[in-house]
mmCIF file of C-alpha atoms in Angstrom:
data_model
loop_
_atom_site.group_PDB
_atom_site.id
_atom_site.type_symbol
_atom_site.label_atom_id
_atom_site.label_comp_id
_atom_site.label_asym_id
_atom_site.label_seq_id
_atom_site.Cartn_x
_atom_site.Cartn_y
_atom_site.Cartn_z
ATOM 1 C CA UNK A 177 78.592 65.737 120.875
ATOM 2 C CA UNK A 178 76.404 62.667 121.321
ATOM 3 C CA UNK A 179 73.770 64.229 119.054
ATOM 4 C CA UNK A 180 76.080 66.117 116.696
ATOM 5 C CA UNK A 181 78.237 63.188 115.574
ATOM 6 C CA UNK A 182 75.314 60.934 114.573
ATOM 7 C CA UNK A 183 73.661 63.885 112.817
ATOM 8 C CA UNK A 184 76.827 64.670 110.852
ATOM 9 C CA UNK A 185 77.293 61.025 109.922
ATOM 10 C CA UNK A 186 73.718 60.130 108.969
ATOM 11 C CA UNK A 187 72.016 63.365 107.916
ATOM 12 C CA UNK A 188 74.878 65.563 106.673
ATOM 13 C CA UNK A 189 76.798 62.726 105.021
ATOM 14 C CA UNK A 190 80.111 63.394 106.785
ATOM 15 C CA UNK A 191 82.556 60.511 106.624
ATOM 16 C CA UNK A 192 84.345 59.421 109.812
ATOM 17 C CA UNK A 193 87.529 61.062 108.450
ATOM 18 C CA UNK A 194 85.686 64.344 107.886
ATOM 19 C CA UNK A 195 84.201 64.260 111.396
ATOM 20 C CA UNK A 196 87.673 63.644 112.809
ATOM 21 C CA UNK A 197 89.066 66.515 110.693
ATOM 22 C CA UNK A 198 86.287 68.770 112.015
ATOM 23 C CA UNK A 199 87.171 68.044 115.639
ATOM 24 C CA UNK A 200 90.922 68.355 114.973
ATOM 25 C CA UNK A 201 90.444 71.712 113.274
ATOM 26 C CA UNK A 202 88.275 73.069 116.079
ATOM 27 C CA UNK A 203 90.743 71.861 118.710
ATOM 28 C CA UNK A 204 93.633 73.478 116.792
ATOM 29 C CA UNK A 205 91.733 76.774 116.995
ATOM 30 C CA UNK A 206 91.374 76.324 120.752
ATOM 31 C CA UNK A 207 87.612 75.899 120.407
ATOM 32 C CA UNK A 208 86.104 72.828 121.979
ATOM 33 C CA UNK A 209 82.599 74.141 122.621
ATOM 34 C CA UNK A 210 79.697 72.344 121.018
ATOM 35 C CA UNK A 211 78.315 75.528 119.401
ATOM 36 C CA UNK A 212 81.590 76.342 117.658
ATOM 37 C CA UNK A 213 81.967 72.806 116.301
ATOM 38 C CA UNK A 214 78.376 72.922 115.095
ATOM 39 C CA UNK A 215 78.958 76.309 113.401
ATOM 40 C CA UNK A 216 82.041 75.031 111.565
ATOM 41 C CA UNK A 217 80.161 71.888 110.498
ATOM 42 C CA UNK A 218 77.309 74.078 109.184
ATOM 43 C CA UNK A 219 79.767 76.189 107.226
ATOM 44 C CA UNK A 220 81.329 73.062 105.722
ATOM 45 C CA UNK A 221 77.888 71.749 104.748
ATOM 46 C CA UNK A 222 77.065 75.111 103.168
ATOM 47 C CA UNK A 223 80.392 75.095 101.281
ATOM 48 C CA UNK A 224 79.766 71.560 100.025
ATOM 49 C CA UNK A 225 82.778 70.013 101.740
ATOM 50 C CA UNK A 226 82.563 66.225 101.505
ATOM 51 C CA UNK A 227 86.072 64.979 102.287
ATOM 52 C CA UNK A 228 88.774 65.568 104.867
ATOM 53 C CA UNK A 229 91.121 66.769 102.108
ATOM 54 C CA UNK A 230 88.621 69.421 100.968
ATOM 55 C CA UNK A 231 88.227 70.510 104.579
ATOM 56 C CA UNK A 232 92.015 70.837 105.029
ATOM 57 C CA UNK A 233 92.372 72.905 101.872
ATOM 58 C CA UNK A 234 89.459 75.159 102.827
ATOM 59 C CA UNK A 235 90.591 75.707 106.397
ATOM 60 C CA UNK A 236 94.199 76.321 105.335
ATOM 61 C CA UNK A 237 93.040 78.924 102.824
ATOM 62 C CA UNK A 238 90.826 80.663 105.370
ATOM 63 C CA UNK A 239 93.507 80.624 108.043
ATOM 64 C CA UNK A 240 96.101 81.966 105.601
ATOM 65 C CA UNK A 241 93.731 84.745 104.460
ATOM 66 C CA UNK A 242 92.944 85.738 108.033
ATOM 67 C CA UNK A 243 96.603 85.699 109.051
ATOM 68 C CA UNK A 244 97.631 87.734 106.008
ATOM 69 C CA UNK A 245 95.098 90.464 106.786
ATOM 70 C CA UNK A 246 95.990 90.450 110.487
ATOM 71 C CA UNK A 247 99.684 90.806 109.600
ATOM 72 C CA UNK A 248 99.058 93.510 106.987
ATOM 73 C CA UNK A 249 96.954 95.555 109.413
ATOM 74 C CA UNK A 250 99.269 94.844 112.367
ATOM 75 C CA UNK A 251 96.418 93.520 114.493
ATOM 76 C CA UNK A 252 97.494 91.635 117.604
ATOM 77 C CA UNK A 253 94.098 90.334 118.710
ATOM 78 C CA UNK A 254 91.758 87.652 117.391
ATOM 79 C CA UNK A 255 89.496 88.746 114.551
ATOM 80 C CA UNK A 256 85.821 89.187 115.291
ATOM 81 C CA UNK A 257 83.170 87.411 113.251
ATOM 82 C CA UNK A 258 82.216 90.558 111.317
ATOM 83 C CA UNK A 259 85.868 91.053 110.338
ATOM 84 C CA UNK A 260 86.087 87.425 109.199
ATOM 85 C CA UNK A 261 82.907 87.978 107.185
ATOM 86 C CA UNK A 262 84.594 90.847 105.346
ATOM 87 C CA UNK A 263 87.602 88.673 104.499
ATOM 88 C CA UNK A 264 85.326 85.848 103.341
ATOM 89 C CA UNK A 265 83.397 88.309 101.170
ATOM 90 C CA UNK A 266 86.597 89.578 99.559
ATOM 91 C CA UNK A 267 88.027 86.131 98.897
ATOM 92 C CA UNK A 268 84.885 84.086 98.200
ATOM 93 C CA UNK A 269 82.313 86.486 96.781
ATOM 94 C CA UNK A 270 84.663 88.828 94.945
ATOM 95 C CA UNK A 271 87.235 86.118 94.197
ATOM 96 C CA UNK A 272 90.242 88.279 95.085
ATOM 97 C CA UNK A 273 93.523 86.566 95.844
ATOM 98 C CA UNK A 274 95.313 87.450 99.049
ATOM 99 C CA UNK A 275 97.807 89.756 97.297
ATOM 100 C CA UNK A 276 95.047 92.100 96.117
ATOM 101 C CA UNK A 277 93.436 92.021 99.563
ATOM 102 C CA UNK A 278 96.778 92.876 101.191
ATOM 103 C CA UNK A 279 97.218 95.725 98.689
ATOM 104 C CA UNK A 280 93.841 97.182 99.714
ATOM 105 C CA UNK A 281 94.764 96.824 103.393
ATOM 106 C CA UNK A 282 97.995 98.690 102.707
ATOM 107 C CA UNK A 283 96.120 101.473 100.893
ATOM 108 C CA UNK A 284 93.776 101.733 103.871
ATOM 109 C CA UNK A 285 96.671 102.207 106.271
ATOM 110 C CA UNK A 286 98.297 104.787 103.986
ATOM 111 C CA UNK A 287 95.052 106.727 103.648
ATOM 112 C CA UNK A 288 93.660 106.752 107.180
ATOM 113 C CA UNK A 289 96.608 105.470 109.273
ATOM 114 C CA UNK A 290 94.588 102.752 111.010
ATOM 115 C CA UNK A 291 93.126 99.346 110.164
ATOM 116 C CA UNK A 292 89.528 99.753 109.033
ATOM 117 C CA UNK A 293 87.631 96.869 107.472
ATOM 118 C CA UNK A 294 84.806 99.102 106.202
ATOM 119 C CA UNK A 295 87.249 101.369 104.377
ATOM 120 C CA UNK A 296 89.066 98.385 102.886
ATOM 121 C CA UNK A 297 85.710 96.937 101.861
ATOM 122 C CA UNK A 298 84.900 100.135 99.945
ATOM 123 C CA UNK A 299 88.228 99.906 98.110
ATOM 124 C CA UNK A 300 87.737 96.257 97.202
ATOM 125 C CA UNK A 301 84.098 96.783 96.222
ATOM 126 C CA UNK A 302 85.161 99.554 93.844
ATOM 127 C CA UNK A 303 87.860 97.321 92.366
ATOM 128 C CA UNK A 304 85.379 94.484 91.983
ATOM 129 C CA UNK A 305 82.954 96.792 90.163
ATOM 130 C CA UNK A 306 85.766 97.896 87.831
ATOM 131 C CA UNK A 307 86.550 94.269 86.995
ATOM 132 C CA UNK A 308 89.928 94.076 88.723
ATOM 133 C CA UNK A 309 90.988 90.432 89.061
ATOM 134 C CA UNK A 310 94.793 90.432 89.202
ATOM 135 C CA UNK A 311 97.626 92.653 90.380
ATOM 136 C CA UNK A 312 98.338 93.465 86.717
ATOM 137 C CA UNK A 313 94.781 94.753 86.313
ATOM 138 C CA UNK A 314 95.268 96.873 89.408
ATOM 139 C CA UNK A 315 98.585 98.288 88.164
ATOM 140 C CA UNK A 316 97.039 99.139 84.791
ATOM 141 C CA UNK A 317 94.136 100.921 86.478
ATOM 142 C CA UNK A 318 96.509 102.928 88.694
ATOM 143 C CA UNK A 319 98.738 103.877 85.742
ATOM 144 C CA UNK A 320 95.707 105.096 83.787
ATOM 145 C CA UNK A 321 94.601 107.123 86.803
ATOM 146 C CA UNK A 322 98.068 108.689 87.135
ATOM 147 C CA UNK A 323 98.063 109.610 83.440
ATOM 148 C CA UNK A 324 94.641 111.228 83.679
ATOM 149 C CA UNK A 325 95.726 113.200 86.754
ATOM 150 C CA UNK A 326 98.883 114.389 84.987
ATOM 151 C CA UNK A 327 96.932 115.500 81.928
ATOM 152 C CA UNK A 328 94.524 117.449 84.156
ATOM 153 C CA UNK A 329 97.439 119.263 85.822
ATOM 154 C CA UNK A 330 99.023 120.177 82.484
ATOM 155 C CA UNK A 331 95.825 121.518 81.007
ATOM 156 C CA UNK A 332 95.680 125.332 80.743
ATOM 157 C CA UNK A 333 92.440 127.168 81.138
ATOM 158 C CA UNK A 334 91.645 130.450 79.422
ATOM 159 C CA UNK A 335 88.836 132.812 80.200
ATOM 160 C CA UNK A 336 86.261 132.750 77.465
ATOM 161 C CA UNK A 337 85.652 135.988 75.602
ATOM 162 C CA UNK A 338 82.021 136.876 75.960
ATOM 163 C CA UNK A 339 80.053 139.978 75.280
ATOM 164 C CA UNK A 340 77.770 139.871 78.250
ATOM 165 C CA UNK A 341 77.225 142.810 80.578
ATOM 166 C CA UNK A 342 79.559 141.436 83.245
ATOM 167 C CA UNK A 343 82.688 141.273 81.106
ATOM 168 C CA UNK A 344 82.123 144.071 78.627
ATOM 169 C CA UNK A 345 82.839 147.077 80.853
ATOM 170 C CA UNK A 346 86.194 148.680 81.350
ATOM 171 C CA UNK A 347 87.910 148.261 84.682
ATOM 172 C CA UNK A 348 88.137 151.223 87.030
ATOM 173 C CA UNK A 349 91.523 152.613 87.780
ATOM 174 C CA UNK A 350 91.975 154.330 91.137
ATOM 175 C CA UNK A 351 94.916 156.283 92.360
ATOM 176 C CA UNK A 352 96.218 155.628 95.852
ATOM 177 C CA UNK A 353 94.686 158.947 97.058
ATOM 178 C CA UNK A 354 91.285 157.934 95.743
ATOM 179 C CA UNK A 355 91.556 154.544 97.447
ATOM 180 C CA UNK A 356 92.504 156.216 100.732
ATOM 181 C CA UNK A 357 89.496 158.540 100.440
ATOM 182 C CA UNK A 358 87.151 155.575 99.772
ATOM 183 C CA UNK A 359 88.605 153.726 102.747
ATOM 184 C CA UNK A 360 88.024 156.754 105.051
ATOM 185 C CA UNK A 361 84.413 157.013 103.904
ATOM 186 C CA UNK A 362 83.808 153.307 104.589
ATOM 187 C CA UNK A 363 85.433 153.471 108.016
ATOM 188 C CA UNK A 364 83.483 156.551 109.055
ATOM 189 C CA UNK A 365 80.151 154.772 108.463
#
């Protein structure tokens, strides 16, 4: 702490209010270790946080995102760092709001009956690639998918008429006695 506080103040440009906010946030998370405080400070520097108000908004958003995913998945433990990285990717990199993230979590549970961050990541990556930004976009995509599935089910298929050697012969017609005789010959071999 004796080295971290002067570094944050002089080198990182943290104001006294921001340093106080950093320590309050870490204490509220039950983390008072030097390494954790340093990691949070590094993340704030990376995110360009310069004021205590920005820090409050950022931490509230992150906490709310984490809690929403934990609640949606029904997880009763603390999230690991890799799980937090997924949530940060979905919200920061992809720019998804928490409602879309919760929707993907719900789809994961419906599909595989367990919380799985990798599976949810595949869903959200696909949505990101398709340009989904809002719940309306998602609903439109799902409606279009349902329509295409319905049209595939209603489509009738007919066998093409061709004159190749496989379709141009007449079918054999056997009587039941002939079939019995063929069966006896096959069984006797």
